[in-house]
Short mmCIF file of C-alpha atoms in Angstrom, two decimals:
data_model
loop_
_atom_site.label_atom_id
_atom_site.label_comp_id
_atom_site.label_asym_id
_atom_site.label_seq_id
_atom_site.Cartn_x
_atom_site.Cartn_y
_atom_site.Cartn_z
CA MET A 287 -40.79 -21.67 -15.14
CA ASP A 288 -37.78 -19.20 -15.05
CA ASP A 289 -34.86 -19.23 -17.26
CA THR A 290 -32.74 -21.09 -14.84
CA ASP A 291 -34.95 -23.92 -14.71
CA THR A 292 -35.27 -23.87 -18.64
CA GLU A 293 -31.52 -24.29 -18.88
CA GLN A 294 -31.15 -26.78 -16.35
CA SER A 295 -33.82 -29.01 -17.79
CA SER A 296 -32.33 -28.90 -21.40
CA PRO A 297 -30.05 -31.76 -22.30
CA VAL A 298 -29.22 -30.07 -25.55
CA ARG A 299 -28.03 -26.91 -23.80
CA THR A 300 -26.25 -28.89 -20.97
CA SER A 301 -24.24 -31.03 -23.40
CA LYS A 302 -23.24 -28.09 -25.52
CA LEU A 303 -22.07 -26.18 -22.58
CA ALA A 304 -20.15 -29.24 -21.31
CA VAL A 305 -18.32 -29.12 -24.65
CA ILE A 306 -17.67 -25.47 -25.04
CA GLY A 307 -16.24 -24.93 -21.59
CA PRO A 308 -13.32 -27.44 -22.07
CA LEU A 309 -12.68 -26.15 -25.58
CA ALA A 310 -12.38 -22.65 -24.36
CA PHE A 311 -9.99 -23.87 -21.70
CA LEU A 312 -7.78 -25.80 -23.99
CA ALA A 313 -7.65 -23.07 -26.57
CA ALA A 314 -6.83 -20.20 -24.14
CA MET A 315 -4.16 -22.15 -22.43
CA ALA A 316 -2.76 -22.81 -26.03
CA GLN A 317 -2.86 -19.32 -27.01
CA GLY A 318 -1.55 -17.69 -23.90
CA ASN A 319 1.21 -20.30 -23.67
CA LEU A 320 2.01 -19.54 -27.50
CA GLY A 321 1.94 -15.77 -27.05
CA LEU A 322 4.37 -15.42 -24.12
CA GLY A 323 6.52 -18.53 -25.35
CA LEU A 324 6.86 -16.84 -28.70
CA LEU A 325 8.28 -13.58 -27.34
CA PHE A 326 11.03 -15.43 -25.62
CA HIS A 327 11.69 -17.72 -28.53
CA ALA A 328 11.86 -14.88 -30.84
CA ARG A 329 14.34 -13.00 -28.73
CA ASP A 330 16.38 -16.19 -27.73
CA ALA A 331 16.27 -18.11 -30.85
CA LEU A 332 15.47 -15.69 -33.73
CA LEU A 333 17.53 -13.01 -32.14
CA ALA A 334 14.57 -10.38 -32.75
CA SER A 335 15.09 -6.88 -31.39
CA LYS A 336 12.48 -5.25 -28.88
CA ALA A 337 10.63 -3.68 -31.85
CA GLN A 338 10.73 -6.85 -33.98
CA THR A 339 9.21 -8.81 -31.09
CA GLY A 340 6.48 -6.31 -30.34
CA LEU A 341 5.53 -6.47 -34.30
CA LEU A 342 5.69 -10.14 -34.14
CA ALA A 343 2.87 -10.15 -31.72
CA GLY A 344 1.02 -7.29 -33.36
CA ILE A 345 0.84 -9.20 -36.58
CA TRP A 346 -1.34 -11.93 -34.92
CA PHE A 347 -3.67 -9.43 -33.47
CA LEU A 348 -3.85 -7.47 -36.60
CA ALA A 349 -4.72 -10.60 -38.79
CA TYR A 350 -7.26 -11.81 -36.30
CA MET A 351 -9.02 -8.32 -36.23
CA ILE A 352 -9.42 -8.10 -39.96
CA SER A 353 -10.19 -11.96 -40.32
CA CYS A 354 -12.95 -11.59 -37.70
CA HIS A 355 -14.87 -9.48 -40.32
CA LEU A 356 -13.69 -10.93 -43.46
CA PHE A 357 -15.01 -14.40 -41.94
CA ARG A 358 -18.29 -13.19 -40.90
CA PRO A 359 -20.11 -14.43 -44.29
CA LEU A 360 -18.30 -17.73 -43.88
CA SER A 361 -19.55 -18.16 -40.34
CA HIS A 362 -23.26 -17.35 -41.39
CA ARG A 363 -23.08 -20.30 -43.91
CA LEU A 364 -21.44 -22.87 -41.63
CA ARG A 365 -22.64 -24.24 -38.33
CA PRO A 366 -20.50 -22.65 -35.60
CA ARG A 367 -19.40 -26.18 -34.40
CA PHE A 368 -17.98 -27.05 -37.65
CA CYS A 369 -16.15 -23.58 -37.88
CA VAL A 370 -14.54 -24.38 -34.56
CA LEU A 371 -13.68 -28.01 -35.48
CA GLY A 372 -11.72 -27.05 -38.57
CA ALA A 373 -10.05 -24.04 -36.94
CA SER A 374 -8.83 -26.24 -34.07
CA PHE A 375 -6.83 -28.52 -36.47
CA VAL A 376 -5.57 -25.62 -38.65
CA LEU A 377 -4.37 -23.94 -35.40
CA ALA A 378 -2.58 -27.07 -34.17
CA ALA A 379 -0.71 -27.40 -37.58
CA LEU A 380 0.30 -23.83 -38.02
CA THR A 381 1.46 -23.68 -34.26
CA GLY A 382 3.77 -26.80 -34.89
CA LEU A 383 5.26 -25.26 -38.06
CA LEU A 384 6.00 -22.02 -36.17
CA ALA A 385 8.01 -23.98 -33.53
CA ALA A 386 10.23 -25.18 -36.42
CA ALA A 387 10.46 -21.69 -38.21
CA PRO A 388 13.99 -21.10 -39.27
CA SER A 389 13.87 -17.25 -39.51
CA LEU A 390 12.01 -14.29 -38.28
CA GLY A 391 10.31 -13.64 -41.55
CA SER A 392 8.68 -17.16 -41.45
CA ALA A 393 7.60 -16.65 -37.94
CA TYR A 394 5.87 -13.30 -39.13
CA LEU A 395 4.05 -15.16 -41.74
CA LEU A 396 3.06 -18.11 -39.71
CA ASN A 397 1.88 -15.94 -36.62
CA GLY A 398 -0.39 -14.02 -39.07
CA LEU A 399 -1.90 -17.10 -40.39
CA LEU A 400 -2.63 -18.28 -36.72
CA GLY A 401 -4.39 -14.81 -36.25
CA VAL A 402 -6.46 -15.69 -39.30
CA ALA A 403 -7.21 -19.29 -38.21
CA ALA A 404 -8.24 -18.03 -34.65
CA ALA A 405 -10.92 -15.70 -36.18
CA SER A 406 -12.63 -18.98 -37.27
CA PHE A 407 -12.57 -20.20 -33.64
CA TRP A 408 -13.48 -17.71 -31.01
CA PRO A 409 -16.34 -15.73 -32.59
CA PRO A 410 -18.12 -18.85 -33.79
CA LEU A 411 -17.55 -20.57 -30.34
CA MET A 412 -19.02 -17.59 -28.53
CA GLY A 413 -22.01 -17.25 -30.85
CA TRP A 414 -22.85 -20.83 -30.38
CA LEU A 415 -22.50 -20.26 -26.57
CA SER A 416 -25.03 -17.43 -26.56
CA ALA A 417 -27.54 -18.79 -28.91
CA ASN A 418 -31.14 -18.77 -27.72
CA ALA A 419 -30.17 -16.95 -24.18
CA GLU A 420 -31.11 -13.47 -22.89
CA GLY A 421 -30.83 -11.49 -19.79
CA GLY A 422 -29.77 -13.53 -16.83
CA GLN A 423 -29.49 -16.80 -18.66
CA LEU A 424 -26.93 -15.04 -21.10
CA SER A 425 -25.01 -13.45 -18.32
CA ARG A 426 -24.64 -16.96 -16.51
CA ARG A 427 -23.59 -18.55 -19.76
CA LEU A 428 -21.05 -15.98 -20.59
CA GLY A 429 -19.87 -16.06 -16.81
CA ALA A 430 -19.29 -19.77 -16.94
CA PHE A 431 -17.48 -19.35 -20.23
CA ASN A 432 -15.17 -16.52 -19.03
CA VAL A 433 -14.03 -18.76 -16.17
CA CYS A 434 -13.40 -21.57 -18.52
CA TRP A 435 -11.01 -19.50 -20.84
CA SER A 436 -9.63 -17.56 -18.00
CA SER A 437 -8.80 -20.76 -16.23
CA GLY A 438 -6.64 -21.74 -19.18
CA ALA A 439 -5.18 -18.09 -19.32
CA ILE A 440 -3.99 -18.49 -15.71
CA LEU A 441 -1.94 -21.60 -16.47
CA SER A 442 -0.22 -20.39 -19.62
CA PRO A 443 2.11 -17.87 -18.41
CA ALA A 444 3.75 -19.92 -15.96
CA LEU A 445 3.73 -22.92 -18.30
CA ALA A 446 5.54 -20.72 -20.86
CA GLY A 447 7.95 -19.27 -18.58
CA TRP A 448 9.00 -22.77 -17.37
CA GLY A 449 9.04 -24.19 -20.80
CA SER A 450 11.17 -21.47 -22.23
CA GLU A 451 13.93 -22.10 -19.74
CA ILE A 452 14.00 -25.67 -20.84
CA PHE A 453 13.84 -25.25 -24.74
CA SER A 454 12.80 -21.92 -26.29
CA TRP A 455 10.58 -23.88 -28.79
CA LEU A 456 8.90 -26.03 -26.05
CA PRO A 457 5.89 -23.81 -25.27
CA LEU A 458 5.08 -23.72 -29.15
CA VAL A 459 5.02 -27.50 -29.07
CA VAL A 460 2.91 -27.75 -26.19
CA SER A 461 0.28 -25.25 -27.66
CA ALA A 462 0.18 -27.41 -30.86
CA GLY A 463 -0.80 -30.39 -28.65
CA LEU A 464 -3.41 -28.39 -26.84
CA TYR A 465 -5.03 -27.07 -30.05
CA LEU A 466 -4.93 -30.68 -31.27
CA ALA A 467 -6.74 -31.93 -28.17
CA ALA A 468 -9.36 -29.39 -28.68
CA GLY A 469 -10.08 -30.48 -32.06
CA LEU A 470 -10.26 -34.05 -31.12
CA LEU A 471 -12.51 -33.22 -28.33
CA LEU A 472 -15.08 -31.49 -30.54
CA ALA A 473 -14.82 -34.19 -33.20
CA LEU A 474 -15.65 -36.77 -30.55
CA ALA A 475 -18.49 -34.69 -29.27
CA VAL A 476 -20.00 -34.09 -32.82
CA VAL A 477 -20.20 -37.98 -33.21
CA ALA A 478 -21.21 -38.86 -29.63
CA LEU A 479 -23.43 -35.96 -28.79
CA PRO A 480 -25.83 -35.24 -31.57
CA GLY A 481 -27.84 -32.94 -29.18
CA ILE A 482 -25.11 -30.26 -29.37
CA GLY A 483 -26.75 -29.11 -32.52
CA GLY A 484 -29.97 -28.33 -30.89
CA ASP A 485 -29.49 -24.55 -31.15
CA ASP A 486 -29.29 -24.62 -35.02
CA ASP A 487 -32.54 -22.80 -35.02
CA ALA A 488 -30.84 -19.57 -33.78
CA HIS A 489 -28.06 -19.88 -36.53
CA GLU A 490 -30.73 -20.12 -39.13
CA ARG A 491 -32.56 -17.08 -37.58
CA GLU A 492 -29.28 -15.21 -38.00
CA GLN A 493 -28.85 -16.33 -41.39
CA ARG A 494 -32.40 -14.87 -42.41
CA GLY A 495 -31.68 -11.59 -40.22
CA VAL A 496 -34.61 -12.26 -38.05
CA ALA A 497 -34.49 -10.52 -34.74
CA GLN A 498 -35.45 -12.32 -31.51
CA GLU A 499 -37.17 -9.01 -30.33
CA PRO A 500 -38.31 -7.16 -33.46
CA GLY A 501 -37.77 -3.29 -33.21
CA THR A 502 -34.90 -3.69 -30.85
CA ASP A 503 -31.09 -4.18 -31.43
CA GLY A 504 -29.83 -4.19 -27.93
CA THR A 505 -28.82 -1.44 -25.58
CA PRO A 506 -26.76 1.62 -26.60
CA LEU A 507 -24.42 0.82 -23.71
CA ARG A 508 -22.65 -1.49 -26.23
CA PHE A 509 -21.00 1.85 -27.65
CA PRO A 510 -19.20 2.85 -24.48
CA ALA A 511 -18.52 -0.69 -23.60
CA TRP A 512 -16.88 -1.25 -26.96
CA VAL A 513 -14.67 1.96 -26.47
CA GLY A 514 -13.72 0.38 -23.16
CA VAL A 515 -12.74 -2.92 -24.32
CA PHE A 516 -10.46 -1.51 -27.15
CA SER A 517 -8.51 0.67 -24.60
CA THR A 518 -8.45 -2.10 -22.03
CA TYR A 519 -6.87 -4.41 -24.34
CA LEU A 520 -4.49 -1.92 -25.66
CA VAL A 521 -3.08 -1.77 -22.22
CA ALA A 522 -3.14 -5.50 -22.01
CA GLY A 523 -1.15 -5.82 -25.18
CA VAL A 524 1.53 -3.64 -23.55
CA VAL A 525 1.45 -5.65 -20.12
CA LEU A 526 1.36 -9.07 -21.99
CA ASN A 527 3.93 -8.25 -24.68
CA VAL A 528 6.07 -5.34 -23.68
CA PHE A 529 6.33 -5.84 -19.91
CA PRO A 530 7.98 -9.28 -20.30
CA MET A 531 10.83 -7.79 -22.25
CA ALA A 532 11.24 -4.95 -19.57
CA GLY A 533 11.27 -7.68 -16.95
CA ARG A 534 14.06 -9.45 -18.55
CA THR A 535 16.30 -6.53 -19.58
CA GLU A 536 15.48 -3.64 -16.93
CA LEU A 537 14.38 -5.73 -13.96
CA HIS A 538 16.72 -8.69 -14.64
CA LEU A 539 13.98 -11.09 -14.01
CA LYS A 540 13.99 -14.75 -15.17
CA ALA A 541 11.64 -15.92 -17.63
CA SER A 542 9.95 -17.92 -14.81
CA ASP A 543 9.60 -14.95 -12.67
CA VAL A 544 7.99 -12.98 -15.32
CA GLY A 545 5.52 -15.94 -16.12
CA CYS A 546 4.60 -16.08 -12.25
CA LEU A 547 3.91 -12.25 -12.28
CA LEU A 548 1.68 -12.70 -15.32
CA LEU A 549 0.13 -15.56 -13.61
CA LEU A 550 -1.07 -13.30 -10.74
CA ARG A 551 -2.70 -10.92 -13.22
CA ALA A 552 -4.55 -13.95 -15.01
CA LEU A 553 -5.61 -15.15 -11.60
CA ALA A 554 -7.08 -11.70 -10.79
CA THR A 555 -8.94 -11.45 -14.07
CA SER A 556 -10.30 -15.03 -13.73
CA PHE A 557 -11.51 -14.22 -10.37
CA GLY A 558 -13.21 -10.88 -11.54
CA LEU A 559 -14.69 -12.70 -14.54
CA GLY A 560 -16.18 -15.35 -12.22
CA ILE A 561 -17.69 -12.87 -9.83
CA LEU A 562 -19.24 -10.66 -12.49
CA GLY A 563 -20.65 -13.68 -14.31
CA ARG A 564 -22.61 -14.60 -11.00
CA THR A 565 -23.84 -11.06 -10.32
CA ALA A 566 -26.18 -8.61 -12.16
CA TRP A 567 -25.42 -5.41 -10.33
CA TRP A 568 -23.45 -4.13 -13.18
CA HIS A 569 -25.81 -4.79 -16.02
CA PHE A 570 -26.94 -1.71 -17.80
CA ARG A 571 -24.88 0.56 -15.33
CA GLY A 572 -22.79 3.02 -17.17
CA TRP A 573 -21.15 4.42 -14.12
CA GLN A 574 -19.21 1.23 -13.45
CA MET A 575 -17.79 1.48 -16.91
CA VAL A 576 -16.32 4.83 -16.15
CA GLY A 577 -15.29 4.13 -12.66
CA THR A 578 -13.31 0.87 -13.51
CA THR A 579 -11.78 2.32 -16.65
CA ALA A 580 -10.28 5.27 -14.72
CA LEU A 581 -8.98 2.90 -11.93
CA LEU A 582 -7.26 0.84 -14.35
CA GLY A 583 -5.46 3.92 -15.36
CA GLY A 584 -4.51 4.30 -11.78
CA SER A 585 -3.14 0.78 -11.39
CA LEU A 586 -0.87 1.45 -14.45
CA LEU A 587 0.61 4.50 -12.81
CA TRP A 588 1.25 2.11 -9.77
CA LEU A 589 2.88 -0.43 -12.25
CA GLY A 590 5.15 2.00 -13.80
CA SER A 591 6.55 3.06 -10.29
CA ALA A 592 7.02 -0.22 -8.82
CA HIS A 593 10.38 -1.84 -8.65
CA SER A 594 10.05 -4.82 -6.35
CA MET A 595 8.42 -8.30 -7.13
CA ALA A 596 5.74 -7.65 -4.56
CA GLY A 597 4.98 -4.08 -5.81
CA ILE A 598 4.88 -5.31 -9.33
CA GLY A 599 2.61 -8.27 -8.51
CA LEU A 600 0.02 -6.21 -6.53
CA ALA A 601 -0.17 -3.74 -9.30
CA LEU A 602 -0.67 -6.60 -11.92
CA VAL A 603 -3.40 -8.11 -9.58
CA ALA A 604 -5.25 -4.51 -9.55
CA ALA A 605 -4.94 -4.28 -13.28
CA GLY A 606 -6.08 -7.81 -13.99
CA ALA A 607 -9.09 -7.54 -11.81
CA LEU A 608 -10.09 -4.17 -13.37
CA SER A 609 -9.56 -5.62 -16.89
CA ALA A 610 -12.41 -7.95 -16.35
CA PHE A 611 -14.89 -5.22 -16.37
CA GLY A 612 -13.89 -4.07 -19.88
CA TYR A 613 -14.11 -7.49 -21.13
CA VAL A 614 -17.62 -8.50 -19.67
CA ASN A 615 -19.18 -4.96 -20.37
CA SER A 616 -18.41 -5.44 -24.11
CA LEU A 617 -19.37 -9.07 -24.22
CA PHE A 618 -22.69 -8.64 -22.29
CA HIS A 619 -23.84 -5.42 -23.64
CA GLY A 620 -22.84 -6.24 -27.14
CA ALA A 621 -24.87 -9.39 -27.23
CA VAL A 622 -27.82 -8.73 -25.06
CA GLY A 623 -31.18 -8.04 -27.17
CA SER A 624 -29.44 -9.03 -30.39
CA SER A 625 -30.00 -11.91 -32.59
CA ARG A 626 -26.93 -11.21 -34.47
CA ARG A 627 -24.59 -13.04 -31.90
CA VAL A 628 -21.82 -14.24 -34.08
CA GLY A 629 -21.56 -10.81 -35.66
CA ARG A 630 -21.53 -9.03 -32.36
CA MET A 631 -19.03 -11.45 -30.97
CA ALA A 632 -16.81 -10.69 -34.02
CA ILE A 633 -17.14 -6.99 -33.33
CA HIS A 634 -16.05 -7.66 -29.65
CA GLU A 635 -13.26 -9.95 -30.81
CA SER A 636 -12.02 -7.60 -33.45
CA LEU A 637 -12.06 -4.58 -30.92
CA LEU A 638 -10.28 -6.37 -28.41
CA SER A 639 -7.65 -7.79 -30.96
CA ALA A 640 -7.27 -4.15 -32.34
CA GLY A 641 -6.21 -2.96 -28.72
CA LEU A 642 -3.94 -5.83 -28.21
CA CYS A 643 -2.23 -5.23 -31.81
CA CYS A 644 -1.91 -1.51 -31.10
CA GLY A 645 -0.42 -2.30 -27.45
CA ALA A 646 1.90 -4.91 -28.72
CA SER A 647 3.35 -3.26 -31.77
CA LEU A 648 3.20 0.24 -30.96
CA GLY A 649 4.06 -0.49 -27.25
CA GLY A 650 7.21 -2.18 -28.41
CA VAL A 651 8.35 0.76 -30.52
CA VAL A 652 7.65 3.21 -27.80
CA TYR A 653 9.36 1.18 -25.16
CA GLN A 654 12.49 0.83 -27.40
CA ARG A 655 12.69 4.72 -27.38
CA VAL A 656 11.58 5.93 -23.96
CA GLY A 657 11.45 2.99 -21.57
CA ILE A 658 8.80 1.14 -19.63
CA THR A 659 7.91 3.80 -17.25
CA PRO A 660 6.92 6.68 -19.63
CA LEU A 661 5.11 3.87 -21.85
CA LEU A 662 2.84 2.95 -18.79
CA THR A 663 2.24 6.62 -17.89
CA GLY A 664 1.11 7.18 -21.31
CA CYS A 665 -1.28 4.14 -20.90
CA ALA A 666 -2.72 5.60 -18.03
CA VAL A 667 -3.35 8.94 -19.54
CA LEU A 668 -5.00 6.96 -22.37
CA MET A 669 -7.41 5.20 -19.87
CA GLY A 670 -8.33 8.57 -18.48
CA ALA A 671 -9.33 9.83 -21.79
CA THR A 672 -11.27 6.58 -22.43
CA ALA A 673 -13.30 7.23 -19.43
CA SER A 674 -14.03 10.84 -20.56
CA ILE A 675 -15.22 9.42 -23.92
CA GLN A 676 -17.47 6.68 -22.01
CA LEU A 677 -19.07 9.44 -20.05
CA ALA A 678 -19.84 11.52 -23.11
CA LEU A 679 -21.48 8.62 -24.87
CA LEU A 680 -23.45 7.89 -21.51
CA ARG A 681 -24.84 11.28 -21.61
CA ALA A 682 -25.74 10.98 -25.36
CA CYS A 683 -27.96 7.89 -24.63
CA ARG A 684 -31.62 8.67 -25.04
CA ARG A 685 -34.04 6.45 -23.41
CA PRO A 686 -32.43 3.00 -24.28
CA PRO A 687 -34.77 0.15 -24.23
CA THR A 688 -33.06 -1.38 -21.13
CA GLY A 689 -31.77 1.88 -19.55
CA CYS A 690 -28.38 3.62 -19.62
#
């Protein structure tokens, strides 16, 4: 019996995946809606400058990155589903408070606490998803998960743009409701579906530090993949947090127009994640990391030179599709062959958030001084340098267990 038959015949895993998918969808929609909505709310209601708005977004990513590592011992003690359950309700409460924040200082504090709470949601959820799966089965699970969260991310930019044109705080209230719905869904599943705890043996093995395959710790391809995901999401931090400001001030776009442009990017990313989750040609192939990283740099040069809605939209579609490679390479090559799944997911998430933090905060400062075109040109140069580093790391690989 192959791994496909095994997974399809297991009601434990089926019920678990049926819960994790909707959770990822709701949380990603809440997070994306909150991220873009907060940018508009900070500018319109809290009167934040460009640099202050970038810093506000960067605080979330910094808090998330640090907390992913600080909370790893906690995730080893608690079952992943209970970490996710508690985090969902905390995220809902903090987001509701953020909608009522009276000053920029209180918004900084609450957004930082939201980053801390999110670190108890995503890595445990992803570790729970990948428990007791390897190879093609792991890739299919991660592919389905990626489609779920990216589907939520698709809807969030347009939702935030339209909501912000009604009331600046409305996207934040909607996000609080989405987090609350995620918590209630998981609470109901814990009570009604006791089988979702059927992978607790994997959590117990991780607590003891017992590898699923003694003598191996995965593939060294995780190292160029991790370099790639950091740079990819640094660029994403610029696109998601700085480009909306440029669209409003330099291109004179409405908030809903900016939301629709970012919706196109999210659609392209989701499509790329879906295709990569259903194919295996990219597994353990280092050349595709280098190539797609370099092409992402080219798409940024295109975005920086585009001035029409059509040109900007096409450039964002290209950047979104290519960003999917950076994400899935880090997720798959970091997890495959390792029993420390929650820890590896924490590394993936912390690198991702470190890139987003740098892109949002530093990008906002650079944009305020030089404008959007030089900023995007610098990001393209960064992606070229990243491709060179990845190539050097690939050449340094020496007979990895699964190929390099």
